[in-house]
Tab-separated table of C-alpha atoms in Angstrom:
chain	number	residue	atom	x	y	z
A	1	MET	CA	96.935	119.420	116.878
A	2	THR	CA	97.470	120.830	113.357
A	3	ASP	CA	94.600	123.344	113.724
A	4	LEU	CA	97.021	125.573	115.628
A	5	LEU	CA	99.093	126.209	112.489
A	6	PRO	CA	98.099	129.619	111.012
A	7	PRO	CA	97.935	130.427	107.277
A	8	ILE	CA	100.780	132.621	106.032
A	9	GLN	CA	101.064	135.372	103.462
A	10	THR	CA	102.733	134.841	100.092
A	11	THR	CA	105.585	137.325	100.685
A	12	ALA	CA	108.925	135.795	101.583
A	13	ARG	CA	107.153	132.472	101.438
A	14	ASP	CA	110.131	130.191	101.841
A	15	ASP	CA	111.308	131.874	105.033
A	16	ALA	CA	107.732	132.204	106.255
A	17	VAL	CA	107.134	128.474	105.828
A	18	LEU	CA	110.302	127.679	107.775
A	19	LYS	CA	109.297	130.049	110.576
A	20	ALA	CA	105.745	128.712	110.656
A	21	LEU	CA	106.995	125.130	110.874
A	22	ALA	CA	109.458	126.054	113.600
A	23	GLY	CA	106.734	127.876	115.509
A	24	PHE	CA	104.478	124.858	115.264
A	25	VAL	CA	107.217	122.542	116.517
A	26	ARG	CA	107.919	124.765	119.505
A	27	GLN	CA	104.224	125.319	120.277
A	28	GLU	CA	103.559	121.599	120.263
A	29	ALA	CA	106.720	120.959	122.309
A	30	LEU	CA	107.960	118.446	119.757
A	31	GLY	CA	111.427	117.189	120.529
A	32	PRO	CA	114.113	115.264	118.639
A	33	GLY	CA	112.843	111.843	117.577
A	34	GLU	CA	109.202	112.893	117.290
A	35	LYS	CA	107.253	112.760	114.052
A	36	LEU	CA	106.030	115.821	112.153
A	37	PRO	CA	102.585	115.997	110.517
A	38	THR	CA	102.384	114.848	106.906
A	39	GLU	CA	103.250	117.214	104.068
A	40	ARG	CA	99.579	117.257	103.047
A	41	ILE	CA	98.390	118.377	106.488
A	42	LEU	CA	101.087	121.025	106.796
A	43	ALA	CA	100.327	122.338	103.314
A	44	GLU	CA	96.607	122.571	104.066
A	45	ARG	CA	97.141	124.526	107.280
A	46	LEU	CA	99.730	126.870	105.755
A	47	LYS	CA	97.683	127.385	102.568
A	48	VAL	CA	100.693	126.606	100.407
A	49	SER	CA	101.469	123.790	98.020
A	50	ARG	CA	102.839	120.474	99.176
A	51	ASN	CA	105.883	121.202	97.015
A	52	THR	CA	106.559	124.368	99.052
A	53	VAL	CA	106.386	122.382	102.273
A	54	ARG	CA	108.557	119.667	100.761
A	55	GLU	CA	111.212	122.232	99.784
A	56	ALA	CA	111.192	123.666	103.311
A	57	LEU	CA	111.643	120.218	104.812
A	58	THR	CA	114.449	119.554	102.332
A	59	ARG	CA	116.232	122.639	103.650
A	60	TRP	CA	115.796	121.378	107.192
A	61	GLU	CA	117.074	117.975	106.127
A	62	GLY	CA	120.175	119.581	104.634
A	63	LEU	CA	120.788	121.325	107.944
A	64	GLY	CA	120.444	118.067	109.851
A	65	LEU	CA	117.234	119.169	111.581
A	66	VAL	CA	114.948	116.417	110.291
A	67	GLU	CA	115.222	112.888	108.960
A	68	ARG	CA	112.952	111.477	106.267
A	69	ARG	CA	112.244	107.785	106.661
A	70	GLN	CA	110.881	105.944	103.661
A	71	GLY	CA	107.338	104.815	104.319
A	72	SER	CA	107.319	106.261	107.834
A	73	GLY	CA	107.433	110.050	107.663
A	74	THR	CA	109.589	112.983	108.723
A	75	TYR	CA	111.160	113.038	112.178
A	76	LEU	CA	112.769	115.862	114.101
A	77	LYS	CA	116.482	115.400	114.768
A	78	ALA	CA	117.296	118.644	116.584
A	79	ALA	CA	115.568	121.455	118.432
A	80	VAL	CA	114.222	124.277	116.252
A	81	SER	CA	112.772	127.725	116.910
A	82	PRO	CA	111.217	130.498	114.752
A	83	ASP	CA	114.197	132.800	115.284
A	84	MET	CA	116.816	130.248	114.278
A	85	LEU	CA	119.311	131.211	111.589
A	86	HIS	CA	119.414	129.037	108.459
A	87	MET	CA	122.844	128.634	106.914
A	88	PRO	CA	122.696	126.685	103.635
A	89	LEU	CA	126.158	125.616	102.571
A	90	THR	CA	127.398	125.731	99.002
A	91	LEU	CA	130.597	123.740	98.989
A	92	ALA	CA	133.046	123.442	96.145
A	93	GLY	CA	135.350	120.487	96.299
A	94	GLY	CA	136.279	117.205	94.761
A	95	ASN	CA	138.245	114.042	95.185
A	96	ASP	CA	141.474	115.748	94.149
A	97	PHE	CA	144.184	116.519	96.685
A	98	ALA	CA	143.360	120.233	97.029
A	99	GLY	CA	139.647	119.627	97.559
A	100	LEU	CA	140.222	116.910	100.136
A	101	MET	CA	142.777	119.000	102.015
A	102	SER	CA	140.329	121.919	102.185
A	103	THR	CA	137.712	119.648	103.701
A	104	LEU	CA	140.257	118.157	106.097
A	105	GLU	CA	141.051	121.609	107.468
A	106	ILE	CA	137.374	121.990	108.392
A	107	ARG	CA	137.359	118.512	109.934
A	108	ARG	CA	140.412	119.379	112.023
A	109	ALA	CA	138.770	122.467	113.514
A	110	LEU	CA	135.373	120.891	114.146
A	111	GLU	CA	136.410	117.473	115.425
A	112	ALA	CA	139.114	118.696	117.793
A	113	GLU	CA	136.877	121.273	119.443
A	114	ALA	CA	133.862	118.954	119.570
A	115	ALA	CA	135.942	116.285	121.313
A	116	ALA	CA	137.163	118.790	123.903
A	117	LEU	CA	133.637	120.090	124.605
A	118	CYS	CA	132.326	116.546	124.769
A	119	ALA	CA	134.844	115.737	127.506
A	120	ILE	CA	133.408	118.612	129.535
A	121	ARG	CA	129.685	118.282	128.820
A	122	ALA	CA	128.772	114.688	127.980
A	123	GLY	CA	126.503	112.960	130.468
A	124	LYS	CA	126.653	109.310	131.505
A	125	ALA	CA	124.086	108.226	128.920
A	126	GLU	CA	125.930	110.082	126.170
A	127	LEU	CA	129.252	108.546	127.185
A	128	ALA	CA	127.659	105.110	127.068
A	129	GLU	CA	126.305	105.830	123.582
A	130	ILE	CA	129.687	107.026	122.313
A	131	GLU	CA	131.330	103.880	123.672
A	132	ARG	CA	128.631	101.729	122.068
A	133	LYS	CA	129.282	103.381	118.697
A	134	LEU	CA	133.016	102.901	119.213
A	135	ASP	CA	132.584	99.192	119.953
A	136	LEU	CA	130.526	98.792	116.769
A	137	MET	CA	133.157	100.635	114.745
A	138	GLU	CA	136.005	98.538	116.117
A	139	GLU	CA	134.101	95.326	115.454
A	140	ALA	CA	133.341	96.377	111.889
A	141	PHE	CA	136.953	97.390	111.305
A	142	GLN	CA	138.246	94.032	112.518
A	143	THR	CA	135.701	91.851	110.729
A	144	ARG	CA	135.546	93.752	107.434
A	145	ALA	CA	139.267	94.344	106.866
A	146	GLY	CA	139.170	98.003	107.783
A	147	MET	CA	135.846	98.797	106.113
A	148	SER	CA	133.906	100.638	108.810
A	149	SER	CA	132.841	103.897	107.170
A	150	GLU	CA	129.288	104.114	108.485
A	151	GLU	CA	130.258	102.989	111.968
A	152	ASP	CA	133.134	105.470	111.953
A	153	TRP	CA	130.744	108.246	110.918
A	154	GLU	CA	128.270	107.291	113.655
A	155	PHE	CA	131.022	107.392	116.284
A	156	HIS	CA	131.976	110.939	115.343
A	157	GLN	CA	128.323	111.951	115.133
A	158	ALA	CA	127.826	110.739	118.705
A	159	ILE	CA	130.657	113.013	119.830
A	160	PHE	CA	129.245	116.008	117.961
A	161	ARG	CA	125.833	115.291	119.490
A	162	ALA	CA	127.284	115.145	123.017
A	163	SER	CA	129.301	118.358	122.610
A	164	GLY	CA	126.336	120.371	123.863
A	165	ASN	CA	126.351	122.585	120.747
A	166	PRO	CA	123.776	121.521	118.133
A	167	LEU	CA	125.575	123.541	115.458
A	168	PHE	CA	128.341	120.944	115.324
A	169	GLU	CA	125.989	118.172	114.274
A	170	GLN	CA	124.052	120.404	111.876
A	171	ILE	CA	127.148	121.687	110.084
A	172	ILE	CA	128.592	118.201	109.821
A	173	ALA	CA	125.288	116.833	108.497
A	174	ALA	CA	125.311	119.507	105.790
A	175	MET	CA	128.831	118.377	104.844
A	176	TYR	CA	127.985	114.659	104.874
A	177	GLU	CA	128.873	114.005	101.231
A	178	MET	CA	132.161	115.878	101.424
A	179	PHE	CA	133.240	114.095	104.585
A	180	HIS	CA	132.367	110.694	103.185
A	181	ARG	CA	134.925	111.123	100.440
A	182	PHE	CA	137.500	110.206	103.071
A	183	TRP	CA	135.992	106.707	103.321
A	184	GLU	CA	135.904	106.034	99.583
A	185	HIS	CA	139.583	105.204	99.023
A	186	PRO	CA	140.517	108.753	97.919
A	187	LEU	CA	143.485	109.167	95.623
A	188	GLY	CA	143.575	105.396	95.174
A	189	VAL	CA	144.842	104.658	98.706
A	190	ARG	CA	143.258	101.299	99.547
A	191	ASP	CA	144.177	101.401	103.251
A	192	PHE	CA	143.188	105.034	103.609
A	193	GLY	CA	142.325	105.885	107.214
A	194	HIS	CA	143.580	102.639	108.722
A	195	ALA	CA	146.275	104.484	110.672
A	196	SER	CA	143.599	106.564	112.387
A	197	PHE	CA	141.900	103.497	113.877
A	198	PRO	CA	143.570	103.450	117.352
A	199	TYR	CA	142.950	107.141	117.925
A	200	HIS	CA	139.198	106.615	118.092
A	201	ARG	CA	139.668	104.659	121.301
A	202	SER	CA	142.158	107.164	122.718
A	203	ILE	CA	139.770	110.033	121.984
A	204	PHE	CA	137.020	108.228	123.856
A	205	ASN	CA	139.316	107.438	126.784
A	206	CYS	CA	140.101	111.138	127.181
A	207	ILE	CA	136.444	112.086	126.905
A	208	ALA	CA	135.503	109.499	129.543
A	209	ALA	CA	138.313	110.780	131.781
A	210	ARG	CA	136.964	114.348	131.473
A	211	ASP	CA	140.212	115.456	129.858
A	212	PRO	CA	139.328	118.082	127.225
A	213	ASP	CA	142.924	118.941	126.374
A	214	GLY	CA	143.762	115.284	125.889
A	215	ALA	CA	140.660	114.709	123.760
A	216	ARG	CA	141.614	117.643	121.547
A	217	VAL	CA	145.188	116.366	121.162
A	218	GLU	CA	144.051	112.846	120.259
A	219	ALA	CA	141.551	114.202	117.714
A	220	LEU	CA	144.331	116.234	116.110
A	221	LYS	CA	146.502	113.119	115.975
A	222	LEU	CA	143.708	111.285	114.174
A	223	ILE	CA	143.388	114.065	111.607
A	224	ALA	CA	147.167	114.093	111.162
A	225	THR	CA	147.096	110.436	110.071
A	226	VAL	CA	144.424	111.286	107.501
A	227	GLU	CA	146.563	114.134	106.190
A	228	ASP	CA	149.518	111.765	105.894
A	229	ASP	CA	147.369	109.362	103.877
A	230	LEU	CA	146.300	112.185	101.568
A	231	LYS	CA	149.883	113.211	100.971
A	232	ARG	CA	150.864	109.586	100.367
A	233	GLY	CA	148.100	109.227	97.804
A	234	ALA	CA	149.047	112.479	96.061
A	235	ALA	CA	152.691	111.357	95.866
A	236	ASN	CA	151.679	107.985	94.396
A	237	LEU	CA	149.577	109.708	91.741
A	238	LYS	CA	152.510	111.916	90.754
A	239	LEU	CA	154.725	108.843	90.372
A	240	SER	CA	152.078	107.177	88.212
A	241	ASP	CA	151.819	110.244	85.986
A	242	ARG	CA	155.551	110.215	85.373
A	243	LYS	CA	155.535	106.632	84.130
């Protein structure tokens, strides 16, 4: 299988490695969930170092295209092609109010539109998966006193995945660390995000009812509760500073 991978020239090596890998994936008809050859095999066929291959796979990982599993290998998460555009993100931000608000503005745009598209495009299997993730999130929230960050993340990921636009999931994956700041008690708010809990179910209900406008509205309501929590935390910090 790996004999089909041609050697590449040294010019523009990083981009050439990415294109060669993408070409190999398409030629072998590898789909999401399937395993890539080892770094050693890819390096041998491309006539580059394993470190060069590793760096290319790291770029793909940052774009949400592959997943590295300890002791198992590298698996494809999304469809790739040689002519795909790579968009590495350099994001400035922090756990301060301004940084979190900047990230929230991106969340508002992405999550509202993804929910609306999901209501139009999601198939029966995808709807079942979204509901399964929702059930897990609700169970975790109830049994762990509101601590359901990973389950919450997986629920939203399922919606992005079912939107029919792979860019949603890839952009969100690249912003994983920034988005997770919202589940780490930002600005000292211990119940941060609790008010958003019921809107997860209402978003799903609209998606299942094939109501894109309703799904968008409910997603915006969810984000509004997060914004309120941010403002509450910022106000509490100001009061603390004055004491």
